[in-house]
Amino acid sequence: MNIKKSILAAALAAGLFGAAHADLTVGVVLPLTGPASGLGIPVKNQIALWPKTIAGENLKVVVLDDATDPTTGVKDTQRLVTEDKVDVIIGSAATPVAIPMADVAAESGTVQLAASPAGLPPGKDKWTFRLPQSNDVMAYAVVQHMKSQKVKTIGFLGYTDAYGELWLKALTAEAEKNGMKVVATERFGRADTSVTAQVLKLTSANPDAILIVASGSGAGMPQKAVMERGFKGKVYQTHAAATQDLMRTAGKDAEGTFVVSGPATVAEQLPDAHPSKKAAVDFVQQYEKAYGPGSRNQFAGHGADALTVLEKAVPIALKKGKPGTPEFRAALRDAMETMGRTVLAHGVLNWTPDNHWGYTNETGVMLKVVGGQFKVEQPQ
Amino acid sequence: MDFSIASILTLDGLTNGAIYALLGMGIVLVFTVTRVIFIPQGEFVAYGALTLAIFQTGKVPGTVWLLLILAAVAALMELVSTWRHRGRAAPALVAAARLFVLPAIVCAVSAWAAPRNLPLAVQAFLTLCIVTAFGPLVYRVAYQSLAGASSLVLLIVSVGVHFAMTGLGLLFFGAEGFRNPSFWDDRFSVGPLNLNGQAVIIFLASAALIVMLWLYFERTLYGKALRATAVNRLGARLMGISTQSAGQLTFAMAALIGALSGLLIGPTTTIFYDSGFLIGLKGFVAGVIGGLASYPGALLGALAVGVIESFGSFWASSFKEVIVFTIILPVLLWRSLTSAHSDEDH
């Protein structure tokens, strides 16, 4: 079944790109089915819009489905490195799948461009580069905005999972640097039916601002609870909540909330000074031309960014070796670490040997919910 | 912690506790009549809330098609088993049709009504019909042929049904959650308390349902038949009570309770396709406090679970679930020390 699917996908990809004499081979592992399929399908859609060549080399793309399953993802990756001899691996868009894939990529000496914020222990990410922004970069934007709003004390209301934990760490570190204090920390689960108790405790600590760390439609319930309690301070949400689901589930209670986001999905509204403005607008126009107005989303943006990265790194690596050889793959890795500042739809990237997250602090954009729509906050 | 915080927490806990109470009742009901530990009870909550949410968007909910497929499968199973049993086609067809017709009508009406944006109350009623129709069909497909098996086998089947229903929920409703519009938007201030209309509805509906269940078991022939089946299956069959229809009736009631809980809780929080499991599990804890046999015990247990959860979230929100599920341990200990043991396999 799986092999059949893979062959089908390979045939499809080959057919799409007419790559009979393909030189540069890109392996893509994405959740096209299963719970995370909503993240994987847009990446695949964007990759389908890629050109036929990169730096004069014919491009061959092999897309495999990991079914949001780590085991399948690892098998797919092994197939890509042993049979297809890919030069670079993109994926997965699901974090739990991307993490074990990193081992296979490292063993075979192939660059992995993860389309998810895959947290790996130090030293384990030698061959893995992330396309999404780290929480640290986003926390920087949030705290800078809080500073401009004269916030001194912060209440934290976040998921009990890894996302909440990473944000708490990032926020605490940034807040300390800027002389602010996290005065109350409360946790909840995505499927909880009530956060009244947590909100009571937060509001009794009386912080200037509350940061809610939740994702998608899960962000609506705590937002409503905070507003229903009559909280008068500022309310912040994270980039995982920067979707229309926030307004759909919180309704009027979302008004006035500050939400941090990457620049890609709010391309047109970006101030002209934002470095990503052009890349983001280009991405949005290309994607919406192919898939309809309003179809833009964060993950398709990662598909576009992967191409930008390859277009910059491949010419450098070509000087050291031919695609399909270990020399080329190693050169590609080195090129990504040394190619310097790269402007993407999602922000400004600067990968270094020590930092494979690499977005710079110019990246995060603050949005404000006004009349049920996101409006970009102009920098003050 | 002062009085006002304590009273807000208590109110919040009791509101959630009322929902757990309904589910706890459903679990006790199913267990006493069929000896099934009904883990998927919570799934009906999610199905109820999400079916109404999809109705609100003017689309036909996926549960309608699922119901149709499930009815067809159940009817086919009924056809085959009756034919084998009786050796003639006519009674088999009648038996199959009996299972199929009602769900089919519900589906047809729902498909007709969905794009018409009918009033909220009508959509809520349709949702109740759809989800309630699942009950007997789930029993027919998953449990009926195993009715005589041990509790352990039935528990394993329950786990399977739970996973199947969660997976189908993801398929039909998607990964994102929904919040339903409130049935009653008013707010009342009583001292420090801020009571909203939905909480009042939750209390009233829960109380009404509990009273109705009590009347049903005490005053009606069907209710007494269910009680008889619960006490002694063989004896009940000798008295001419069909244990199969008792099982289907029980599951219909459990599904109705689940759907109603879903409608009640839908406007107060965001419901995901998998939200039902945890809610149902807390209902199960309440049921266990009642010894899986006593309705008043389950009711008190549920309110206790709700209040403990609320205070637990206030003091140590990271450990809330741990606190809630740990209270099952002392209860089990106390139960095993106080109740008389029997070797009979319950």
XYZ file of C-alpha atoms in Angstrom:
726
model
C 0.000 0.000 0.000
C 2.632 2.400 1.146
C 5.065 1.469 -1.599
C 2.305 1.798 -4.148
C 1.479 5.251 -2.819
C 5.114 6.248 -2.885
C 5.547 5.057 -6.474
C 2.420 6.917 -7.394
C 3.706 10.056 -5.713
C 7.079 9.694 -7.396
C 5.426 9.137 -10.768
C 3.224 12.128 -10.169
C 6.165 14.293 -9.245
C 8.166 13.054 -12.227
C 5.214 13.735 -14.489
C 4.688 17.179 -13.042
C 8.215 18.290 -13.497
C 9.031 16.266 -16.615
C 12.314 15.362 -15.053
C 13.682 12.602 -17.222
C 17.300 13.764 -16.929
C 16.895 15.251 -13.468
C 20.071 16.302 -11.796
C 19.090 17.936 -8.530
C 16.816 15.636 -6.508
C 14.677 17.039 -3.703
C 12.909 14.598 -1.377
C 9.773 15.863 0.347
C 8.116 14.119 3.298
C 4.822 15.667 4.391
C 1.674 14.719 6.272
C -0.776 14.553 3.360
C -3.185 12.418 5.399
C -3.903 12.146 9.139
C -4.405 14.851 11.794
C -1.662 17.184 10.475
C -2.736 16.952 6.822
C -3.987 20.535 7.047
C -0.336 21.574 7.476
C 1.242 19.271 4.904
C -1.084 19.785 1.943
C -0.380 23.551 1.560
C 3.382 22.864 1.483
C 2.845 20.312 -1.282
C 0.631 22.775 -3.162
C 3.333 25.426 -3.024
C 6.062 22.984 -4.085
C 3.944 22.137 -7.129
C 4.448 25.767 -8.206
C 8.246 25.496 -8.150
C 10.192 26.120 -11.384
C 11.674 23.234 -13.392
C 15.268 24.206 -12.743
C 17.347 25.635 -9.915
C 20.627 27.344 -10.823
C 20.517 25.705 -14.246
C 20.166 22.203 -12.814
C 17.090 20.190 -13.697
C 14.924 19.701 -10.632
C 13.362 16.396 -9.639
C 10.971 16.411 -6.688
C 9.852 13.232 -4.914
C 6.872 13.779 -2.606
C 6.021 11.095 -0.022
C 3.181 10.982 2.507
C 4.130 10.375 6.148
C 0.474 10.105 7.264
C 1.384 12.193 10.369
C 3.091 9.045 11.649
C 6.730 9.208 12.835
C 7.433 5.589 11.803
C 6.178 6.174 8.272
C 8.122 9.433 8.128
C 11.364 7.656 9.022
C 10.711 4.904 6.450
C 9.995 7.525 3.791
C 13.214 9.325 4.634
C 15.238 6.096 4.448
C 13.736 5.390 1.050
C 14.615 8.873 -0.141
C 18.264 8.644 0.894
C 18.887 5.044 -0.212
C 16.805 4.677 -3.370
C 16.252 8.163 -4.708
C 19.644 9.437 -3.520
C 18.151 12.845 -2.823
C 20.359 15.903 -2.369
C 18.108 17.562 0.180
C 15.079 16.554 2.270
C 12.188 18.880 3.040
C 9.845 17.994 5.874
C 7.974 17.154 7.819
C 5.352 19.778 8.570
C 4.453 17.789 11.702
C 6.965 18.275 14.529
C 6.742 14.717 15.960
C 7.601 13.347 12.490
C 10.357 15.848 11.722
C 12.311 14.997 14.893
C 13.044 11.292 14.169
C 13.644 12.154 10.492
C 16.601 14.245 11.621
C 18.512 11.106 12.661
C 18.157 9.522 9.240
C 19.158 12.757 7.536
C 22.241 13.101 9.738
C 23.337 9.456 9.249
C 23.177 9.743 5.490
C 24.690 13.214 5.449
C 21.732 14.919 3.811
C 20.408 18.379 4.634
C 16.941 18.401 6.178
C 14.848 21.553 5.862
C 12.202 20.991 8.554
C 8.871 22.741 7.894
C 8.093 22.514 11.607
C 9.811 23.878 14.734
C 11.607 20.624 15.505
C 13.409 20.964 18.821
C 16.550 18.801 18.840
C 19.196 18.392 21.555
C 22.376 20.449 20.969
C 24.671 18.805 18.431
C 21.875 16.665 16.983
C 20.809 19.268 14.441
C 24.022 19.379 12.426
C 22.134 18.472 9.234
C 18.750 19.934 10.200
C 17.680 23.507 9.435
C 14.258 24.890 10.427
C 12.023 26.951 8.185
C 9.542 28.162 10.882
C 10.528 30.871 13.324
C 11.590 29.896 16.833
C 9.485 31.006 19.779
C 12.418 33.160 20.954
C 12.135 35.427 17.919
C 8.383 35.730 18.424
C 8.788 36.358 22.166
C 11.208 39.162 21.292
C 8.534 40.872 19.189
C 5.894 40.390 21.903
C 8.081 41.792 24.683
C 9.205 44.735 22.550
C 5.569 45.582 21.919
C 4.742 45.211 25.616
C 7.584 47.586 26.373
C 6.123 50.192 24.027
C 2.810 49.764 25.859
C 4.561 50.344 29.224
C 3.775 46.847 30.497
C 5.708 45.948 33.658
C 4.055 42.751 34.870
C 2.917 39.801 32.754
C 0.523 36.942 33.455
C 1.062 33.700 31.532
C -1.809 31.393 30.535
C -0.529 28.566 28.378
C -0.929 24.975 27.205
C 0.538 22.289 29.453
C 2.391 20.858 26.430
C 5.752 21.583 24.810
C 4.446 24.648 22.992
C 3.404 26.263 26.270
C 6.661 25.285 27.964
C 8.881 26.693 25.180
C 6.947 29.950 25.206
C 7.184 30.254 28.975
C 10.968 29.885 28.778
C 11.290 32.327 25.895
C 8.986 34.873 27.514
C 10.659 34.704 30.935
C 14.104 35.215 29.390
C 13.015 38.147 27.199
C 10.992 39.777 29.994
C 13.954 39.689 32.385
C 16.185 41.381 29.827
C 13.664 44.207 29.559
C 12.993 44.670 33.259
C 9.560 43.062 33.218
C 8.301 40.331 35.476
C 6.145 37.259 34.875
C 3.985 37.457 38.002
C 1.648 34.487 37.499
C 1.902 31.299 35.489
C -1.196 29.225 34.847
C -1.604 26.209 32.569
C -4.484 24.501 30.803
C -5.110 21.753 28.246
C -6.458 22.198 24.730
C -9.558 20.094 25.430
C -10.344 21.638 28.831
C -13.928 22.783 29.290
C -13.152 25.746 31.533
C -10.244 28.009 32.507
C -12.276 30.135 34.926
C -10.143 29.097 37.897
C -6.849 29.837 36.154
C -8.104 33.219 34.962
C -9.305 34.091 38.476
C -5.860 33.445 39.833
C -4.207 35.432 37.038
C -6.453 38.445 37.425
C -6.010 38.433 41.199
C -2.266 38.865 40.577
C -3.312 41.942 38.590
C -0.722 41.924 35.766
C -0.506 44.710 33.173
C -0.801 42.160 30.377
C -1.754 38.515 29.924
C -0.117 36.319 27.299
C -2.292 33.425 26.140
C -0.340 30.561 24.600
C -2.697 28.340 22.623
C -3.109 27.240 19.028
C -5.787 27.611 16.377
C -9.337 27.347 17.638
C -7.992 26.382 21.073
C -7.114 30.056 21.589
C -10.750 31.163 21.663
C -11.866 29.637 24.961
C -9.147 31.198 27.198
C -9.544 34.520 25.339
C -13.258 34.592 26.159
C -12.634 33.547 29.767
C -10.150 36.400 30.291
C -12.517 38.981 28.826
C -15.555 37.624 30.701
C -13.634 38.063 33.943
C -13.480 41.761 33.092
C -9.689 41.915 32.654
C -8.771 45.505 31.791
C -5.117 45.041 30.811
C -3.654 44.071 27.451
C -4.154 40.576 26.087
C -1.544 38.969 23.817
C -1.753 35.805 21.723
C 1.027 33.836 20.029
C 1.655 33.094 16.352
C -0.098 29.712 16.568
C -3.301 31.659 17.228
C -2.822 34.052 14.293
C -5.638 32.534 12.229
C -9.272 33.404 11.597
C -10.151 30.624 14.073
C -9.416 33.073 16.890
C -12.216 35.386 15.772
C -14.477 32.461 14.908
C -14.281 30.959 18.402
C -13.899 34.111 20.519
C -16.158 36.474 18.534
C -16.338 39.995 19.945
C -14.082 39.054 22.852
C -11.122 38.909 20.466
C -11.363 42.664 19.780
C -8.274 44.642 20.715
C -6.114 41.570 21.285
C -2.483 41.751 20.140
C -1.310 38.734 18.162
C 2.273 38.130 17.090
C 2.730 36.623 13.636
C 5.212 35.910 10.906
C 5.092 38.417 8.047
C 4.027 36.013 5.271
C 0.272 35.907 5.775
C -0.176 39.667 6.246
C 2.020 40.560 3.279
C 0.113 43.563 1.864
C -0.285 45.243 5.247
C 3.412 45.130 6.138
C 5.091 48.515 6.497
C 7.311 49.179 3.482
C 10.315 49.173 5.785
C 9.821 45.519 6.688
C 12.552 43.532 4.911
C 10.209 40.643 4.051
C 7.579 42.777 2.370
C 8.558 41.929 -1.216
C 9.142 38.205 -0.638
C 5.869 37.899 1.270
C 3.829 39.740 -1.358
C 5.382 37.636 -4.128
C 4.522 34.442 -2.288
C 0.954 35.462 -1.519
C 0.283 36.579 -5.097
C 1.702 33.418 -6.631
C -0.120 31.113 -4.222
C -3.497 32.835 -4.379
C -3.323 33.015 -8.163
C -3.042 29.228 -8.227
C -5.330 28.274 -5.341
C -7.834 31.121 -5.031
C -8.140 34.314 -2.962
C -7.711 33.894 0.785
C -5.975 30.515 0.411
C -2.652 31.840 1.794
C -1.333 30.232 4.936
C 1.789 29.883 6.988
C 2.771 26.435 5.766
C 2.562 27.217 2.076
C 4.958 30.035 2.979
C 7.490 27.449 4.186
C 7.246 25.793 0.764
C 8.104 29.097 -0.905
C 10.935 29.781 1.554
C 12.508 26.377 0.939
C 12.854 27.324 -2.727
C 14.431 30.703 -1.852
C 16.953 28.928 0.387
C 17.799 26.362 -2.304
C 18.152 29.000 -5.012
C 20.739 30.727 -2.857
C 22.591 27.679 -1.514
C 22.694 25.427 -4.604
C 24.892 27.706 -6.789
C 27.428 27.913 -3.941
C 27.431 24.154 -3.474
C 27.710 23.457 -7.212
C 31.248 24.850 -7.122
C 32.276 21.993 -4.827
C 30.578 19.011 -6.472
C 27.901 17.525 -8.712
C 24.380 16.811 -7.412
C 23.969 13.213 -6.335
C 27.378 13.019 -4.665
C 28.183 13.187 -0.921
C 30.500 16.146 -1.674
C 27.594 18.149 -3.057
C 25.415 17.347 -0.071
C 28.123 18.386 2.395
C 28.765 21.548 0.387
C 25.052 22.341 0.460
C 25.081 22.085 4.246
C 28.110 24.338 4.520
C 26.553 26.814 2.092
C 23.436 27.092 4.247
C 25.526 27.837 7.320
C 27.651 30.456 5.598
C 25.370 32.074 3.023
C 24.428 34.802 5.506
C 21.389 37.021 5.641
C 18.577 35.646 3.490
C 15.249 37.402 3.144
C 12.263 35.055 3.067
C 8.506 35.472 3.042
C 8.554 34.435 6.716
C 11.243 36.831 7.881
C 14.966 37.313 7.715
C 17.081 34.212 8.065
C 20.690 34.005 9.143
C 21.765 30.420 9.751
C 25.154 29.969 11.382
C 27.056 26.838 12.456
C 25.711 27.308 16.027
C 22.191 28.340 15.156
C 20.005 26.385 12.759
C 16.862 28.315 13.741
C 18.382 31.529 12.665
C 15.608 34.050 12.179
C 16.664 37.538 13.166
C 14.675 39.780 15.481
C 13.362 41.761 12.511
C 11.000 38.865 11.833
C 8.016 39.067 14.197
C 5.089 41.342 13.336
C 2.462 42.487 15.841
C -1.152 42.355 14.729
C -4.176 43.793 16.463
C -7.703 42.472 16.103
C -9.864 45.330 14.845
C -13.419 44.699 13.697
C -12.816 40.953 13.402
C -9.749 41.385 11.169
C -6.015 41.402 11.790
C -4.397 44.814 11.389
C -0.642 45.215 11.427
C 0.563 47.420 14.300
C 2.899 50.032 12.873
C 6.180 50.199 14.805
C 6.253 53.128 17.231
C -8.461 32.958 48.548
C -11.416 34.893 49.858
C -15.114 34.178 49.869
C -15.820 35.679 46.459
C -13.125 33.616 44.718
C -14.287 30.480 46.496
C -17.875 31.073 45.446
C -16.925 31.715 41.811
C -14.832 28.544 41.779
C -17.636 26.543 43.360
C -20.140 27.797 40.827
C -17.792 26.992 37.941
C -17.156 23.550 39.418
C -20.838 22.815 39.891
C -21.621 23.881 36.306
C -19.076 21.432 34.939
C -20.124 18.923 37.586
C -23.699 19.014 36.284
C -22.419 17.869 32.879
C -20.267 15.156 34.463
C -23.341 14.093 36.421
C -25.321 13.510 33.235
C -22.494 11.486 31.716
C -21.953 9.602 34.956
C -25.655 8.657 34.908
C -25.301 7.453 31.320
C -22.304 5.308 32.225
C -24.026 3.828 35.281
C -27.156 3.151 33.220
C -25.273 1.344 30.463
C -23.187 -0.631 32.917
C -26.070 -1.841 35.049
C -28.183 -2.976 32.105
C -25.542 -4.373 29.749
C -22.340 -4.666 31.874
C -20.578 -2.533 29.247
C -18.151 0.070 30.612
C -19.106 2.673 28.076
C -15.936 4.609 27.318
C -17.369 6.216 24.134
C -20.012 8.020 26.232
C -17.933 11.191 25.871
C -17.764 10.876 22.086
C -21.496 11.512 21.886
C -20.847 14.833 23.649
C -18.436 15.903 20.906
C -20.733 14.528 18.188
C -23.665 16.469 19.632
C -21.819 19.771 19.941
C -20.097 19.503 16.560
C -23.180 18.327 14.664
C -24.982 21.441 15.839
C -21.942 23.549 14.931
C -21.976 22.187 11.349
C -25.741 22.788 11.125
C -24.973 26.389 12.081
C -22.697 26.749 9.075
C -25.555 25.591 6.826
C -23.873 22.362 5.733
C -25.038 18.787 6.170
C -23.064 17.353 9.121
C -20.898 14.327 8.338
C -22.627 12.476 11.152
C -25.710 12.234 8.908
C -23.849 10.127 6.346
C -22.150 8.144 9.084
C -25.559 7.417 10.588
C -26.857 6.217 7.224
C -23.877 3.908 6.706
C -24.077 2.588 10.252
C -27.828 1.950 9.864
C -27.191 0.030 6.646
C -24.491 -2.093 8.307
C -26.698 -2.774 11.325
C -29.663 -3.670 9.110
C -27.494 -6.051 7.093
C -26.243 -7.748 10.258
C -29.810 -8.027 11.521
C -30.953 -9.465 8.192
C -28.279 -12.144 8.154
C -28.648 -13.163 11.782
C -32.455 -13.295 11.717
C -32.454 -15.226 8.450
C -30.057 -17.774 9.878
C -32.045 -17.992 13.059
C -35.534 -18.208 11.581
C -34.722 -19.712 8.172
C -37.160 -17.437 6.299
C -36.631 -14.179 4.478
C -39.778 -12.274 5.438
C -39.193 -11.823 9.182
C -35.534 -11.093 8.502
C -36.455 -8.268 6.135
C -38.920 -6.861 8.645
C -36.296 -6.926 11.401
C -33.730 -5.227 9.172
C -36.204 -2.593 7.997
C -37.111 -1.838 11.604
C -33.511 -0.899 12.315
C -33.021 1.043 9.110
C -36.184 3.092 8.650
C -35.974 5.472 11.592
C -32.339 6.536 11.089
C -33.032 6.902 7.354
C -35.919 9.287 8.055
C -33.740 11.289 10.467
C -31.047 11.508 7.780
C -33.480 12.602 5.100
C -34.985 15.327 7.286
C -31.521 16.533 8.349
C -30.231 16.676 4.783
C -33.342 18.633 3.814
C -33.119 21.003 6.774
C -29.371 21.697 6.789
C -29.133 24.373 4.048
C -32.307 26.120 5.211
C -30.817 27.818 8.296
C -33.722 26.907 10.544
C -33.964 28.374 14.070
C -31.403 27.231 16.622
C -33.967 25.213 18.584
C -34.954 23.167 15.514
C -31.327 22.465 14.670
C -30.691 21.440 18.274
C -33.646 19.051 18.122
C -32.382 17.520 14.868
C -28.943 17.119 16.436
C -30.478 15.245 19.359
C -32.326 12.964 16.922
C -29.221 12.227 14.870
C -26.945 11.460 17.788
C -29.582 9.486 19.695
C -30.089 7.289 16.633
C -26.421 6.309 16.883
C -26.979 4.609 20.251
C -28.975 1.526 19.252
C -26.949 1.125 16.052
C -23.639 1.166 17.920
C -25.076 -1.441 20.274
C -26.308 -3.586 17.382
C -23.044 -3.438 15.442
C -20.478 -3.621 18.225
C -22.001 -5.201 21.300
C -25.156 -7.226 20.661
C -23.546 -10.413 19.417
C -21.157 -10.287 22.397
C -23.867 -9.592 24.979
C -22.980 -12.718 26.935
C -19.226 -12.101 26.994
C -17.295 -11.098 30.108
C -17.042 -7.478 31.256
C -13.415 -7.450 30.195
C -14.235 -8.370 26.589
C -16.949 -5.708 26.522
C -14.473 -3.170 27.915
C -12.016 -3.969 25.124
C -14.807 -3.547 22.564
C -15.579 -0.186 24.189
C -11.995 0.937 23.736
C -12.236 -0.037 20.066
C -15.518 1.820 19.605
C -13.970 4.863 21.288
C -11.031 4.944 18.854
C -13.294 4.369 15.859
C -15.620 7.184 16.882
C -12.769 9.629 17.584
C -11.195 8.854 14.209
C -14.500 9.280 12.400
C -15.031 12.522 14.322
C -11.733 13.834 12.967
C -12.729 12.767 9.455
C -16.144 14.421 9.565
C -15.530 17.534 11.670
C -11.868 18.311 10.975
C -9.100 19.116 13.429
C -10.302 22.589 14.381
C -12.749 23.164 17.216
C -16.102 24.948 17.247
C -17.964 27.041 19.733
C -21.745 27.073 19.493
C -23.943 30.146 19.932
C -25.454 30.545 23.370
C -29.061 29.458 23.842
C -29.563 32.237 26.358
C -27.160 35.175 26.445
C -28.297 37.065 29.546
C -26.074 37.553 32.557
C -27.045 37.906 36.187
C -24.956 39.347 38.986
C -25.513 37.839 42.411
C -22.997 39.417 44.755
C -19.539 38.564 43.415
C -21.013 35.840 41.203
C -21.533 36.407 37.546
C -24.067 33.856 36.429
C -24.731 33.536 32.726
C -27.838 32.171 31.095
C -26.066 29.116 29.740
C -25.077 28.008 33.258
C -28.707 28.345 34.362
C -29.772 26.216 31.391
C -27.149 23.601 32.269
C -28.432 23.345 35.847
C -32.094 23.243 34.860
C -31.620 20.755 32.021
C -29.482 18.456 34.157
C -31.968 18.524 37.004
C -34.884 17.938 34.626
C -33.165 15.009 32.955
C -32.293 13.415 36.291
C -35.894 13.722 37.472
C -37.152 12.318 34.180
C -34.789 9.357 34.417
C -36.006 8.703 37.940
C -39.668 8.864 36.873
C -38.918 6.624 33.904
C -37.379 3.902 36.035
C -39.950 4.133 38.789
C -43.171 4.683 36.902
C -43.030 3.135 33.447
C -43.129 -0.462 32.308
C -40.101 -0.061 30.012
C -38.116 1.490 32.826
C -38.980 -1.365 35.119
C -38.034 -3.843 32.400
C -34.618 -2.173 32.156
C -34.216 -2.397 35.909
C -35.205 -6.049 35.809
C -32.580 -6.687 33.123
C -30.025 -4.894 35.258
C -30.774 -7.048 38.276
C -30.875 -10.400 36.514
C -30.585 -10.911 32.762
C -31.718 -14.521 32.717
C -34.641 -13.858 35.013
C -35.709 -10.931 32.873
C -35.604 -13.044 29.718
C -37.730 -15.708 31.392
C -40.263 -12.983 32.146
C -40.461 -12.162 28.440
C -38.216 -9.102 28.430
C -36.016 -8.935 25.359
C -32.492 -8.235 26.585
C -31.573 -7.132 23.075
C -34.131 -4.374 22.918
C -33.243 -3.494 26.515
C -29.653 -3.038 25.365
C -30.629 -0.942 22.362
C -32.942 1.199 24.459
C -30.198 1.754 27.025
C -27.721 2.814 24.368
C -30.270 5.154 22.839
C -30.692 6.793 26.238
C -26.932 6.995 26.745
C -26.528 8.621 23.328
C -29.341 11.052 24.096
C -27.691 11.997 27.392
C -24.370 12.474 25.591
C -25.887 14.609 22.830
C -27.744 16.743 25.346
C -24.547 17.272 27.341
C -22.851 18.302 24.115
C -25.536 20.868 23.364
C -25.305 22.199 26.923
C -21.534 22.489 27.035
C -21.045 23.598 23.410
C -21.698 27.314 24.034
C -19.409 27.504 27.084
C -16.196 26.213 25.548
C -14.517 25.218 22.295
C -15.266 21.602 21.476
C -12.842 19.564 19.359
C -13.457 16.186 17.765
C -11.560 14.566 20.647
C -12.801 16.755 23.518
C -15.433 14.229 24.517
C -13.003 11.646 25.836
C -11.769 13.641 28.846
C -15.262 14.882 29.664
C -16.580 11.319 29.480
C -13.705 10.044 31.593
C -14.605 12.504 34.348
C -18.174 11.242 34.098
C -16.701 7.772 34.510
C -14.851 8.829 37.674
C -18.192 10.112 38.963
C -19.788 6.777 38.052
C -17.061 4.893 39.913
C -17.654 7.043 43.003
C -21.232 5.805 42.768
C -19.916 2.237 42.507
C -21.157 2.046 38.886
C -24.506 1.180 40.422
C -25.942 4.113 42.332
C -27.418 7.143 40.540
C -27.429 9.476 43.580
C -23.852 8.349 44.259
C -22.845 9.232 40.699
C -24.578 12.606 40.991
C -22.737 13.521 44.187
C -19.513 12.152 42.776
C -19.886 14.264 39.639
C -20.452 17.468 41.567
C -17.444 16.621 43.744
C -15.315 15.996 40.642
C -16.383 19.343 39.186
C -15.612 21.299 42.346
C -12.287 19.526 42.961
C -11.320 20.175 39.340
C -12.151 23.857 39.694
C -10.219 24.338 42.942
C -7.408 22.153 41.617
C -7.093 24.430 38.570
C -6.872 27.411 40.866
C -4.164 26.071 43.143
C -2.104 23.957 40.764
C -3.294 24.262 37.195
C -0.477 22.099 35.795
C -1.623 19.149 37.906
C -5.363 19.592 37.508
C -6.023 16.338 35.643
C -3.715 14.421 37.960
C -5.693 15.653 40.956
C -9.042 14.780 39.383
C -8.065 11.286 38.337
C -6.191 10.525 41.552
C -9.341 10.840 43.649
C -10.476 7.578 42.077
C -7.819 5.728 44.133
C -9.042 6.484 47.675
C -12.604 5.897 46.451
C -11.703 2.453 45.131
C -9.860 1.654 48.362
C -12.793 2.734 50.466
C -15.211 0.794 48.257
C -13.193 -2.398 48.399
C -12.921 -2.149 52.187
C -16.569 -1.422 52.871
C -18.532 -3.400 50.304
C -19.159 -7.098 50.638
C -17.213 -9.195 48.167
C -18.671 -11.810 45.927
C -16.919 -14.149 43.561
C -19.548 -13.604 40.924
C -18.219 -11.875 37.818
C -19.990 -8.533 37.670
